[in-house]
Short mmCIF file of C-alpha atoms and ligand atoms in Angstrom, two decimals:
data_model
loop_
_atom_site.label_atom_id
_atom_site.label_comp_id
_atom_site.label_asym_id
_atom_site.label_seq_id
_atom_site.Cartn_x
_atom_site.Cartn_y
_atom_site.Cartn_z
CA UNK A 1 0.00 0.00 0.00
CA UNK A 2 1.32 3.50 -0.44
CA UNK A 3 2.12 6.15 1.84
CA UNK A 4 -0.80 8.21 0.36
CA UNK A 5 -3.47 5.47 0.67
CA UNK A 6 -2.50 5.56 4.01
CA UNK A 7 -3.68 9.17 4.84
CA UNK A 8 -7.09 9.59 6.21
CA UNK A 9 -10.15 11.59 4.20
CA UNK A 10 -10.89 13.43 7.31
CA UNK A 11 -7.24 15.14 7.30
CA UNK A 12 -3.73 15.52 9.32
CA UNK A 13 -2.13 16.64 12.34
CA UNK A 14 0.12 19.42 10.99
CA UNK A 15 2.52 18.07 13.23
CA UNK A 16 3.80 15.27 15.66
CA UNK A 17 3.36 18.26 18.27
CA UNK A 18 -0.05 19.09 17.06
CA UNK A 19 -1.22 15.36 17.97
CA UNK A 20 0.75 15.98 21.11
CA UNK A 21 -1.44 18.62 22.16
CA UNK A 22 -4.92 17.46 20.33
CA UNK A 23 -4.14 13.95 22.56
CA UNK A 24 -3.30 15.77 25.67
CA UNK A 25 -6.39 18.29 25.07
CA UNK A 26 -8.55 15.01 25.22
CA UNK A 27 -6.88 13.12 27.75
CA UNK A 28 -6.30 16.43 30.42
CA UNK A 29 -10.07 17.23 31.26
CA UNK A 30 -12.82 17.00 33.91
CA UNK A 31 -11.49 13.05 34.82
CA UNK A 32 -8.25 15.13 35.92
CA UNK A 33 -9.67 18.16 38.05
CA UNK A 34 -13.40 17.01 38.50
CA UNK A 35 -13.14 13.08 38.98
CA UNK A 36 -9.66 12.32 40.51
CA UNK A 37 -9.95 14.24 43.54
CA UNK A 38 -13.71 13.13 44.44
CA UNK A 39 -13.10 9.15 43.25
CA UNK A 40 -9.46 9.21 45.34
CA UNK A 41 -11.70 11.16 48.29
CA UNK A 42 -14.07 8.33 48.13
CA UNK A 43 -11.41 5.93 48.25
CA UNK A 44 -9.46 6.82 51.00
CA UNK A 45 -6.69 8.49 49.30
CA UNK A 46 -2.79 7.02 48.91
CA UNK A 47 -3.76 3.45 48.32
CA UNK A 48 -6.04 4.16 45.56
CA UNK A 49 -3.94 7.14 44.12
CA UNK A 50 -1.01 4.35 44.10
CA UNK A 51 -2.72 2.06 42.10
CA UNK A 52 -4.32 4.32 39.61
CA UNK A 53 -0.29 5.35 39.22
CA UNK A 54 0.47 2.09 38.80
CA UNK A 55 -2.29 1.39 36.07
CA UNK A 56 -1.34 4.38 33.64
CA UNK A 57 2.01 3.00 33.70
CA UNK A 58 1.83 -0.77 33.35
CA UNK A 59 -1.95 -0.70 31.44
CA UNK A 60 -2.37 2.90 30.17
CA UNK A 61 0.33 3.45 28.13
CA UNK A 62 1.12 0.48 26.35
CA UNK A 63 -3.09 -0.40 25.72
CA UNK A 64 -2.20 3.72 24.55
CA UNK A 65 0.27 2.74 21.93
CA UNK A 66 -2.00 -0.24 21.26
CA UNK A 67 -4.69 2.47 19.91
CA UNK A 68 -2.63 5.03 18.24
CA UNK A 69 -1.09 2.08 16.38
CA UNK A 70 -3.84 1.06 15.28
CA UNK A 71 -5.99 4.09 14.50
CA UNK A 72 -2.74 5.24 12.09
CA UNK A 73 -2.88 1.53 10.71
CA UNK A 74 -6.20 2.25 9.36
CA UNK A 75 -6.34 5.46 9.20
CA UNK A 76 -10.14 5.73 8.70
CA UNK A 77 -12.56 6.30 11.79
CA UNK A 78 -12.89 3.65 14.48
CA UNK A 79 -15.13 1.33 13.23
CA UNK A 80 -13.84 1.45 9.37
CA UNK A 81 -10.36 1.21 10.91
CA UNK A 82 -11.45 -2.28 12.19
CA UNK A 83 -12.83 -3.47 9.26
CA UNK A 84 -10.44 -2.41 6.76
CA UNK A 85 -7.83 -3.99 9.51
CA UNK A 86 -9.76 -7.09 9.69
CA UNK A 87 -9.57 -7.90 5.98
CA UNK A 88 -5.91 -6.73 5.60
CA UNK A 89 -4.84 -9.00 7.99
CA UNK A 90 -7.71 -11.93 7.71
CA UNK A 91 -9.05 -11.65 11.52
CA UNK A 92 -12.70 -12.74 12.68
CA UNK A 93 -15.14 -10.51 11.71
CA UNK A 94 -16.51 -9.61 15.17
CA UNK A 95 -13.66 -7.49 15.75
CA UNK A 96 -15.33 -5.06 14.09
CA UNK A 97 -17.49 -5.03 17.43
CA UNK A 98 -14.90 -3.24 19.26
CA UNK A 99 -15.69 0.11 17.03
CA UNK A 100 -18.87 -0.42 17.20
CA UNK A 101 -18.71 -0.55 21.56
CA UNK A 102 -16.23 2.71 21.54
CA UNK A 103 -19.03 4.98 19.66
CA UNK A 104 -21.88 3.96 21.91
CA UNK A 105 -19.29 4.61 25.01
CA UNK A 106 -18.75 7.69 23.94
CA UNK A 107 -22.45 8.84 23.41
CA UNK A 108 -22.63 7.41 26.83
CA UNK A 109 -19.83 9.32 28.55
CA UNK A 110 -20.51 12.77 26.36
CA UNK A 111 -24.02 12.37 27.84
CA UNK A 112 -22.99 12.85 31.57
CA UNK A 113 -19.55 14.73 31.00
CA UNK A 114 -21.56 17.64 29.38
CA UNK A 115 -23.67 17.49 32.08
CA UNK A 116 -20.86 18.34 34.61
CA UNK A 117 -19.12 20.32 32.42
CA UNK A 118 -22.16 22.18 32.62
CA UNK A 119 -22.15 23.04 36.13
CA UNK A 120 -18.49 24.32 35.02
CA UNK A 121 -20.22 26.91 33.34
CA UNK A 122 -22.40 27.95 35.40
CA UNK A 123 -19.77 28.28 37.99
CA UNK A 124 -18.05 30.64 35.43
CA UNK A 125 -20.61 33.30 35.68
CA UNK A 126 -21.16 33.01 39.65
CA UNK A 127 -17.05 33.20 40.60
CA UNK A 128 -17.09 36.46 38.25
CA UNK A 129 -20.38 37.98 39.69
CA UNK A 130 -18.62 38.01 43.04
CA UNK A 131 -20.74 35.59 44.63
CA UNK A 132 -17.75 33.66 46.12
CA UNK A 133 -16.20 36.27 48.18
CA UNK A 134 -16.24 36.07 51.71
CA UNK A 135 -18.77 32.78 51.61
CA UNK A 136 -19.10 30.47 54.43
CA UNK A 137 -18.91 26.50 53.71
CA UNK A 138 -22.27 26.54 54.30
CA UNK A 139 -23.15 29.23 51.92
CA UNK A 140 -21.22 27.14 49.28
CA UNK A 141 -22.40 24.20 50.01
CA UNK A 142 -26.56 25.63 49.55
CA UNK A 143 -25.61 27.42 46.36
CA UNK A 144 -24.38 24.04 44.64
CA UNK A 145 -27.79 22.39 46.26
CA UNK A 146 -29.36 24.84 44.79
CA UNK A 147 -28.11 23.73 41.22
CA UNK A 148 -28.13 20.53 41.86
CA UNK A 149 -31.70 20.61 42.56
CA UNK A 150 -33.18 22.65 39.84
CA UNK A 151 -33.01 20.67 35.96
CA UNK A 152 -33.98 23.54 34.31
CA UNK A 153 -31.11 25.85 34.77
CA UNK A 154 -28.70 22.16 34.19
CA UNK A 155 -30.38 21.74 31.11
CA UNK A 156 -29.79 24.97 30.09
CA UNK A 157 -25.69 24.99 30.98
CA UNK A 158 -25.86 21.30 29.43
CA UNK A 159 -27.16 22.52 26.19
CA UNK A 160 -24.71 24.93 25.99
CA UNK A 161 -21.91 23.39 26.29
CA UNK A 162 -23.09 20.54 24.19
CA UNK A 163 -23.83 23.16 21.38
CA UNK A 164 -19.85 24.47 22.22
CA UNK A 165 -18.85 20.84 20.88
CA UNK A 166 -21.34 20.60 18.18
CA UNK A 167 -19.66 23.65 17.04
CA UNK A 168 -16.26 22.58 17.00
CA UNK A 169 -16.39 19.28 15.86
CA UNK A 170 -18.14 20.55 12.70
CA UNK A 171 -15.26 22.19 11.96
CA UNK A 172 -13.61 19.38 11.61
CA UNK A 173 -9.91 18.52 12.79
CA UNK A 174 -7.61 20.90 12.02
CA UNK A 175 -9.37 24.23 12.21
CA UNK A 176 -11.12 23.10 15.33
CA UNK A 177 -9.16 20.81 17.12
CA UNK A 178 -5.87 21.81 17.24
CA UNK A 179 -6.62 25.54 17.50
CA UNK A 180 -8.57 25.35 21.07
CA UNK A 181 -5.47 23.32 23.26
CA UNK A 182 -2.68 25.38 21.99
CA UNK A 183 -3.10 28.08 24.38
CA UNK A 184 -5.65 26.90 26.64
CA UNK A 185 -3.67 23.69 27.75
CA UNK A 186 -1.02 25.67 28.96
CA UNK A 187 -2.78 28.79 30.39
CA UNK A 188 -4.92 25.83 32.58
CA UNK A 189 -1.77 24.34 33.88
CA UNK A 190 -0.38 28.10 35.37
CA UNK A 191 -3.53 28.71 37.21
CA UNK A 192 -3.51 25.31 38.68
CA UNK A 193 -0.38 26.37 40.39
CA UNK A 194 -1.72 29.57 40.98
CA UNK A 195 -4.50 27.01 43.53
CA UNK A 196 -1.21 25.42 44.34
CA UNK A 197 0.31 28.31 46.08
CA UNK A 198 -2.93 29.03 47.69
CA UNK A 199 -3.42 25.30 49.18
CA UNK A 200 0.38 25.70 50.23
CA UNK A 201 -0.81 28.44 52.29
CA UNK A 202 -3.81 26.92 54.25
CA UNK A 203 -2.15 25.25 56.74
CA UNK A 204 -2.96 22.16 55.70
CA UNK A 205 -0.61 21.01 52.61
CA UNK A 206 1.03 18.42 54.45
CA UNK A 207 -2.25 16.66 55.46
CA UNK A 208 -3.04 16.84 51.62
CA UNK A 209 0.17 15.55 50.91
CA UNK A 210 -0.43 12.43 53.62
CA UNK A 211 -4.04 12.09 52.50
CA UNK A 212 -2.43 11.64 48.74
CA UNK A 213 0.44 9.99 49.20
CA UNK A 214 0.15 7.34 52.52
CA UNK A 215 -0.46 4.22 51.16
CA UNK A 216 -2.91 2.25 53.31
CA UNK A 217 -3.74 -1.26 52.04
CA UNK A 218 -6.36 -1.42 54.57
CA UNK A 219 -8.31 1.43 52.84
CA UNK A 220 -8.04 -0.87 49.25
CA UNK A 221 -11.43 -2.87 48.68
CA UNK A 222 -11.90 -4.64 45.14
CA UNK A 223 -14.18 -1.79 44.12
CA UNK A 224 -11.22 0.82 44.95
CA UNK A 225 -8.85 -1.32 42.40
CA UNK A 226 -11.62 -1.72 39.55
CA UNK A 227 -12.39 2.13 40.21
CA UNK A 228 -8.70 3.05 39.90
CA UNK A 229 -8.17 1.03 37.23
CA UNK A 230 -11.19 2.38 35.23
CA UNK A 231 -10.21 5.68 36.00
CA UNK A 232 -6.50 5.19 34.30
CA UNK A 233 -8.41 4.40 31.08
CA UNK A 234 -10.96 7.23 31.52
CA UNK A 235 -8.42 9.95 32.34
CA UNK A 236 -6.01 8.69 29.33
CA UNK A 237 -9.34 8.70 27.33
CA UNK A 238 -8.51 5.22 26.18
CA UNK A 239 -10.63 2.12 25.29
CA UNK A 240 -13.41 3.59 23.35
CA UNK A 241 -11.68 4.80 20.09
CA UNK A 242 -10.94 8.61 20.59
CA UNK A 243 -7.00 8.12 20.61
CA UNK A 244 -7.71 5.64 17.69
CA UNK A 245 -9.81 8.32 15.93
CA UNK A 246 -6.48 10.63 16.64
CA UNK A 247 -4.24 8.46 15.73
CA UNK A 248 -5.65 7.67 12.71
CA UNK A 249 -5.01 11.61 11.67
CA UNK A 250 -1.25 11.04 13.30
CA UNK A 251 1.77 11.70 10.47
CA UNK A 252 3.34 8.57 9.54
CA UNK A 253 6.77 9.24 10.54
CA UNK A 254 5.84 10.17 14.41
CA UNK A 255 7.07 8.09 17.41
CA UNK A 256 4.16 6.59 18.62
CA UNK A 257 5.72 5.28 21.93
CA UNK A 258 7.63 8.61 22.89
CA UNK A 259 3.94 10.44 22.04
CA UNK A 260 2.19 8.24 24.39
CA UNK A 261 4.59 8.89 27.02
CA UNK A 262 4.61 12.49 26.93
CA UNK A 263 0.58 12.48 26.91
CA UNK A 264 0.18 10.16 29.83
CA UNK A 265 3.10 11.72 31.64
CA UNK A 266 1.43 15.15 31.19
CA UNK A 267 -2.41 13.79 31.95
CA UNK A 268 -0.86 12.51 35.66
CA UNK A 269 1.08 15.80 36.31
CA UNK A 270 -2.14 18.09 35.76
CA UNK A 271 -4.25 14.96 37.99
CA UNK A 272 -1.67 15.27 41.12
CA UNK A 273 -1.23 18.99 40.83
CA UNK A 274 -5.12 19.22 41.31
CA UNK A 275 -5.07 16.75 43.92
CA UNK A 276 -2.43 18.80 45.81
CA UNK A 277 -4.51 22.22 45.13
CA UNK A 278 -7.67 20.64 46.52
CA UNK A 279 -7.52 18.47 49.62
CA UNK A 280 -5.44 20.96 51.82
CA UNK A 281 -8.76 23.35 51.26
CA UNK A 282 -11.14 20.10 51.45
CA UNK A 283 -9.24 19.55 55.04
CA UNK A 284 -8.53 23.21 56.17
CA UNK A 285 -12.52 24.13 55.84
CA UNK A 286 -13.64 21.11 57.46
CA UNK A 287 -15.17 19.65 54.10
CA UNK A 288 -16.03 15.87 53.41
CA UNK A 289 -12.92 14.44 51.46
CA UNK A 290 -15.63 11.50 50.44
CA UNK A 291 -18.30 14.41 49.40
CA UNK A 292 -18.95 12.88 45.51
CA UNK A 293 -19.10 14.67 42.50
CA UNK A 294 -19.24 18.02 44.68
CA UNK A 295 -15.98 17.76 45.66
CA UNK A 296 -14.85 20.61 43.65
CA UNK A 297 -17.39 22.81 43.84
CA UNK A 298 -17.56 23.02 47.33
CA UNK A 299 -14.07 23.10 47.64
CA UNK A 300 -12.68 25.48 44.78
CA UNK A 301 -15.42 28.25 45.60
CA UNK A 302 -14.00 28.57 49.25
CA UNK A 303 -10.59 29.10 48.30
CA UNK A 304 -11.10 31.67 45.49
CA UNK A 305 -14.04 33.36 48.06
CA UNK A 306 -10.91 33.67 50.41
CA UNK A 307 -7.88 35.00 48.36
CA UNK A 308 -7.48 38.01 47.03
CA UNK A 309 -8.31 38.71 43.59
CA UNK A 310 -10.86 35.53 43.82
CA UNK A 311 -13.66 36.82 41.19
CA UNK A 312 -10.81 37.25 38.77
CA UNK A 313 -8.80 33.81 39.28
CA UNK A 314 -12.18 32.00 39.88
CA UNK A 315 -14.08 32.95 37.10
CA UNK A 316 -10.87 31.98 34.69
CA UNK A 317 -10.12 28.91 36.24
CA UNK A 318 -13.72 27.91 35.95
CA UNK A 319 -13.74 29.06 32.22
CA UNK A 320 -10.37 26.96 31.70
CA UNK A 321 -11.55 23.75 33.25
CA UNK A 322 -14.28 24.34 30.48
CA UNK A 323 -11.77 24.80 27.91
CA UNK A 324 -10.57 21.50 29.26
CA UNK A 325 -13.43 19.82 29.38
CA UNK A 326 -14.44 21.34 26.00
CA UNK A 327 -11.43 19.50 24.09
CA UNK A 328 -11.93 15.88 25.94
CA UNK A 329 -15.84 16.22 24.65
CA UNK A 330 -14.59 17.30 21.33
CA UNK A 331 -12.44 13.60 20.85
CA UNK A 332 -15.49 11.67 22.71
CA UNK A 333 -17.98 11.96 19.69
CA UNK A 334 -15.22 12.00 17.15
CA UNK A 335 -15.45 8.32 16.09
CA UNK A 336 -19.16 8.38 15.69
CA UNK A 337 -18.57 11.58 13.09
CA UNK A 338 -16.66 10.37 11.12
CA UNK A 339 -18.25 7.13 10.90
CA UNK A 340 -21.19 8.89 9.17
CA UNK A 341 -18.76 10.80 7.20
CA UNK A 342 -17.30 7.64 6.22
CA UNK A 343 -20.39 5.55 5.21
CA UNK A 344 -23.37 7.81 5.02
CA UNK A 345 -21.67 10.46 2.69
CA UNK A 346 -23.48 13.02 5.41
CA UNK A 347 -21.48 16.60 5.47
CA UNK A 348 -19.52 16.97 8.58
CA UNK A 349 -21.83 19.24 9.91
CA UNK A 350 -24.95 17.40 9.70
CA UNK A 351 -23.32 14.65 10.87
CA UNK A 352 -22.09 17.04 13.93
CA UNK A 353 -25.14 18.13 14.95
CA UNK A 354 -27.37 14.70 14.59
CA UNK A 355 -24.49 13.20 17.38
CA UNK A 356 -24.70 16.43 19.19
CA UNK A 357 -28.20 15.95 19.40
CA UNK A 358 -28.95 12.35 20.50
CA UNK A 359 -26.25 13.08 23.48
CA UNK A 360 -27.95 16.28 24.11
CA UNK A 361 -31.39 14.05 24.88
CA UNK A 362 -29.26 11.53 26.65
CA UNK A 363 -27.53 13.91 28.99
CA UNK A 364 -31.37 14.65 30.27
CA UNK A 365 -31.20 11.57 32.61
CA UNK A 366 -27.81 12.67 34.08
CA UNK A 367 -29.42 15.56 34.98
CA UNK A 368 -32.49 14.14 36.72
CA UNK A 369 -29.91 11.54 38.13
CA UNK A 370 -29.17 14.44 41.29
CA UNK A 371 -33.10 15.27 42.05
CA UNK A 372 -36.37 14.09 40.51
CA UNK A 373 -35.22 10.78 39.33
CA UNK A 374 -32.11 10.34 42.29
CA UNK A 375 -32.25 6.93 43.72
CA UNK A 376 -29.47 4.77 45.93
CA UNK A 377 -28.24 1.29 45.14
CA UNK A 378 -25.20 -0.69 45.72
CA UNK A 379 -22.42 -1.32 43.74
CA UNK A 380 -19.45 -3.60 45.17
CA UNK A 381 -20.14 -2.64 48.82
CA UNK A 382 -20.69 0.86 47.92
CA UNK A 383 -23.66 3.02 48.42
CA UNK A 384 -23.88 5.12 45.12
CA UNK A 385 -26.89 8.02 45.70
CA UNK A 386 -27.12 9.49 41.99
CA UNK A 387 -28.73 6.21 40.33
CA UNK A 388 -28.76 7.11 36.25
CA UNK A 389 -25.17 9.21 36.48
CA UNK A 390 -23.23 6.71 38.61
CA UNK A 391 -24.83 3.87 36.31
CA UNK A 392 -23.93 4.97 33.58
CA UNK A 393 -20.03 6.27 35.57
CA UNK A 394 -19.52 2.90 36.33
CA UNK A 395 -20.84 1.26 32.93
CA UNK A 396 -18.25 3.19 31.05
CA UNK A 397 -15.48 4.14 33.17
CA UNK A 398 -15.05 0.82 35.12
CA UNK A 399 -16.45 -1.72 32.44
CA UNK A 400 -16.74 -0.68 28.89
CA UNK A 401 -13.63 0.91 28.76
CA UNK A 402 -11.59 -0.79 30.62
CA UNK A 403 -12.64 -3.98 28.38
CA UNK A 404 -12.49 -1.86 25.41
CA UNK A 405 -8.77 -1.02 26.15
CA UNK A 406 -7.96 -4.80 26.78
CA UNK A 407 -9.50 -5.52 23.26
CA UNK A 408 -6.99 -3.20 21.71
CA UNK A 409 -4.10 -4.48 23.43
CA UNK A 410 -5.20 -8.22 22.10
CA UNK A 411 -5.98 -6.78 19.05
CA UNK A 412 -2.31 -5.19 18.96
CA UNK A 413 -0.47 -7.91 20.56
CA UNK A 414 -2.29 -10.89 19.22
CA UNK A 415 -4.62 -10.50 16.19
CA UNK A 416 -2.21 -8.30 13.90
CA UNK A 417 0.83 -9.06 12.31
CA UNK A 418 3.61 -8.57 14.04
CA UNK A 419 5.12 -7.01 10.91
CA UNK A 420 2.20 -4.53 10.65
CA UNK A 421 2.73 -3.84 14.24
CA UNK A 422 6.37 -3.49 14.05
CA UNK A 423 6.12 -1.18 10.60
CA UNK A 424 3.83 1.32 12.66
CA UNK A 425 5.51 1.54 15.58
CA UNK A 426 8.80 2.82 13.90
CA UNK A 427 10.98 1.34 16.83
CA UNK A 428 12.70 -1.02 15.79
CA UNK A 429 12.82 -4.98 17.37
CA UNK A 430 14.86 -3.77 20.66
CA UNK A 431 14.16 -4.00 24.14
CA UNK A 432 11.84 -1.36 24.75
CA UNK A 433 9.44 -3.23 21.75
CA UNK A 434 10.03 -6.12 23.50
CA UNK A 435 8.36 -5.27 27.09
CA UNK A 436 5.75 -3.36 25.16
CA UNK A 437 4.99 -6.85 23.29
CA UNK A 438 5.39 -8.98 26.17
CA UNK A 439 3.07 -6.61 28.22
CA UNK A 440 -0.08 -6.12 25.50
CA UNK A 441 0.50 -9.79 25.01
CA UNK A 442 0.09 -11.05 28.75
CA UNK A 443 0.08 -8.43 31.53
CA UNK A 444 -2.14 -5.85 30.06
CA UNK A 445 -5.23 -8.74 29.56
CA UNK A 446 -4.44 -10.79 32.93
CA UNK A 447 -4.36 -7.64 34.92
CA UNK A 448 -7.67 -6.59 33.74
CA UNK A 449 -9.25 -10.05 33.87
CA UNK A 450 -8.49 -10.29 37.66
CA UNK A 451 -9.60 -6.99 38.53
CA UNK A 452 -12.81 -7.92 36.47
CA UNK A 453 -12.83 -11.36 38.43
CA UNK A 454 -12.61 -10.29 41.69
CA UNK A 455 -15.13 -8.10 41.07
CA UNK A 456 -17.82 -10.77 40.00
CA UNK A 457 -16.39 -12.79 43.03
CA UNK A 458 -14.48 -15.39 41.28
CA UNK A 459 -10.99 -14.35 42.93
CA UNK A 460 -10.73 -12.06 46.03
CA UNK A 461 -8.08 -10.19 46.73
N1 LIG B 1 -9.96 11.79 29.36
C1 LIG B 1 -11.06 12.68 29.53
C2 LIG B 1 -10.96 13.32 30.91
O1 LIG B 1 -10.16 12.95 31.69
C3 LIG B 1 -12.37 11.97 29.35
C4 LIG B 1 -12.46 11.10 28.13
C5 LIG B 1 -12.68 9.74 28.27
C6 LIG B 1 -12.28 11.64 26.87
C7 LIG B 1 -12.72 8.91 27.17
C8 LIG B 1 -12.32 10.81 25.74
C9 LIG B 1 -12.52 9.45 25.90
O2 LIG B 1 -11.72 14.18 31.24
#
C-alpha cells in the first residue's frame, strides 16, 4: 500500500506536536480536576492514588500505543479502521465489534460529562459575579444544592456546552481541534499552580500531601482497584476509540511510543497537581474528602471566596476547566462523526449536529440523576446516591472501557501481524518493543481479567 493510501479523508495533524497537544487536550479534562480528587476522596486516598499510578504505567500506556497504532494503521474512523484492519490481515469478523462498543461509550460518557461540564459553566458566571467572596462552607455548600436541585437551569448549561462541541467538531480537525489546546492547555496548567500556592498556604498542605500519598492497604477494597483502574483508562481517554480516531489523523513518521509517554506523563502531572490544590482546602474548611461529584465545587469556591483577587482567578479557572473539558468532549464523539462521514456520505456538519443531538437528549437523565429521578443502590459494597449518572459512571469508566482497552491491546499484541505492528511503531525490534509486546501480550489482559474477576467474586483479593 502506499504512503498516500495511508492518509485519512478526514485530514492531518500538521505536526507530531499538534497530535501531542490534540491527545493531551482530550486526555487532560474533567477526569483530571473534576473526577480524581472526588473518586481518590471516596477511596481513601494514597492506596487508591497508588494504584491508579500504577495502572497508567503498566496498562495505560502500552493499551495507549495499542490504539494510536492502530488508529494510524487504518487510518479511517474507528469502526472502518477495524474493518479495513480485519480484511488486511484476515481476523474474525466480530472485531469489528470493538468500534462499534467505543461509539456507543462515547455517546454514553458525552451524555454525563456535558452534564458536569455544565455546572463548570455555570460556575463561570457566579465566581465572576462576586458571589464567592467572603462565603461560608455553608453558603457554598446551599448554592451548589441549589443547582443541583433545579433541571432547568442544568439543562440549560448542558445545552450549551453541548452546542460548544457541536460547534467545533463541525469544523472538523484541524481548524477546530488543534486551534482550542494550543493556548488553553497551557494557560490551565499556570492557574492550577496559581491554587497550588494558595493550598500551600492553608495550613494544611502536608495533610493533603499524607491524604495523597500514605499508602494504606487497609483502605483498598476490590471496588477501589476496579475504580482506579477504570479511571487510568478514563483519564487517558482510552478504550473507546478517541485516541484511535487521533491516531488515525497522526503523520506517519511520528514516534508513537515517545507520544504516548509524553501524553500520559502530562495527563498525571495536571491529575496530582489538582489533587495537591484541593484536599489541603477540602481539610482546612472542614469539608467531606468522600463528598462525591461536589468535591470541587464546594471546595474550589472557598478558596477563590478567600484570596485576594478571587472573582478574577475563579471565574478563569472555571472558564479553563471548560476549555478542558471542552477539548476531551470534542475527541469523545469523534469516532461516531466520522463514521457517518465515512459511510453515510453526510457533510460533517450534519453529521455534527445529529451526534450532538442524540447526546444532548441523553444527557437529560444525568441531569435528573441528582433530584427528581435520584435513587441509591449498591455497587461492590458501595452506596452510590445518583442512580442514572453513577450507572452509567460505572458502565463506562469501570467496564466498557476498561474492556475496550484490553480488546486493543489483544488486538495489537495478538490479532495483527507482528510485521504490521512493528512497521507502525517505527521502533525497531529492541528492548523497549520487547516489554511493550510482552506486556499487551500477557500483563495488560491478565491484569484486567483479575480486577474484572474479583469483582464478580471469582478471585478475592
Ligand atoms: N480523558 C477525559 C478526561 O479525563 C475523558 C475522556 C474519556 C475523553 C474517554 C475521551 C474518551 O476528562
Amino acid at each position: 500500500m502506499t504512503d498516500e493510501s495511508r492518509k485519512s479523508i478526514h485530514g492531518q495533524w500538521s505536526s507530531r506536536l499538534a497530535f501531542i497537544l490534540a491527545a493531551t487536550g482530550s486526555a487532560v479534562g474533567l477526569g483530571n480536576i473534576w473526577k480524581f480528587p472526588y473518586i481518590t476522596g471516596e477511596n481513601g486516598g494514597g492506596a487508591f492514588v497508588l494504584v491508579y499510578l500504577l495502572c497508567v504505567a503498566i496498562i495505560g500506556i502500552p493499551v495507549m500505543m495499542s490504539e494510536v497504532l492502530i488508529g494510524r494503521r487504518g487510518r479511517r474512523s474507528p469502526i472502518n479502521t477495524m474493518r479495513m484492519l480485519v480484511a488486511e490481515e484476515g481476523i474474525p469478523r466480530i472485531w469489528v465489534l470493538l468500534g462499534w462498543a467505543g461509539v456507543v461509550a462515547g455517546f454514553l460518557i458525552l451524555s454525563y460529562y456535558s452534564v458536569i461540564a455544565g455546572w463548570a459553566v455555570a460556575y463561570v458566571f457566579r465566581a465572576a459575579s462576586g458571589a464567592f467572596d467572603g462565603a461560608t462552607a455553608d453558603g457554598i455548600s446551599a448554592m451548589f444544592g441549589d443547582l443541583l436541585g433545579n433541571p432547568e437551569s442544568q439543562l440549560g448549561w448542558h445545552t450549551i456546552f453541548m452546542v460548544m462541541t457541536t460547534v467545533v467538531v463541525a469544523r472538523g480537525v484541524r481548524s477546530g481541534l488543534e486551534q482550542a489546546v494550543r493556548y488553553l492547555m497551557p494557560a490551565l496548567f499556570v492557574l492550577l499552580l496559581v491554587l497550588l500556592g494558595f493550598s500551600m498556604n492553608t495550613g494544611y498542605f502536608s495533610d493533603g500531601l499524607a491524604f495523597l500519598f500514605t499508602f494504606d492497604v487497609s483502605k483498598l477494597s476490590g471496588a477501589a482497584v476496579l475504580t482506579a483502574m477504570g479511571h487510568a483508562f478514563f483519564t487517558l481517554s482510552l478504550g473507546m476509540g478517541a485516541i484511535m480516531v487521533y491516531g488515525s489523523y497522526l503523520p506517519g513518521n511520528a514516534s508513537i511510543a515517545k507520544t504516548s509517554v509524553t501524553i500520559a506523563m502530562l495527563d498525571t502531572l495536571v491529575a496530582l497537581i489538582a489533587g495537591m490544590a484541593i484536599f489541603p482546602i477540602v481539610f482546612a474548611e472542614g469539608l467531606e474528602p468522600a463528598a462525591g461529584p461536589g468535591l470541587i465545587f464546594h471546595s474550589l469556591p472557598l478558596a477563590f471566596g478567600n484570596m485576594p483577587g478571587g472573582s478574577v482567578f475563579g471565574a478563569l479557572f472555571f472558564v479553563l476547566l471548560v476549555f478542558a473539558a471542552w477539548t476531551s468532549a470534542i475527541s469523545l464523539i469523534e469516532p461516531a462523526v466520522a463514521w457517518l462521514v465515512e459511510n453515510r456520505a453526510v457533510k460533517r456538519r450534519n453529521a455534527a449536529g445529529l451526534v450532538g443531538v442524540i447526546t444532548w437528549l441523553l444527557g437529560i437523565a444525568t441531569i435528573l440523576s441528582f433530584n427528581r429521578w435520584a435513587f441509591e443502590f449498591e455497587f461492590a459494597g458501595e452506596t452510590k446516591t445518583s442512580g442514572i449518572f453513577d450507572i452509567l459512571d460505572i458502565l463506562t469508566s469501570n467496564i466498557m472501557l476498561p474492556l475496550g482497552g484490553l480488546a486493543m491491546a489483544v488486538f495489537a499484541g495478538w490479532m495483527m501481524s507482528k510485521s504490521s505492528v512493528l512497521d507502525e511503531l517505527k521502533m525497531g525490534e529492541g528492548a523497549m518493543f520487547r516489554v511493550w509486546y510482552f506486556v499487551v501480550r500477557y500483563l495488560t489482559p491478565v491484569a484486567v481479567g483479575i480486577v474484572f474477576l474479583n469483582l464478580i467474586g471469582v478471585v478475592t483479593f
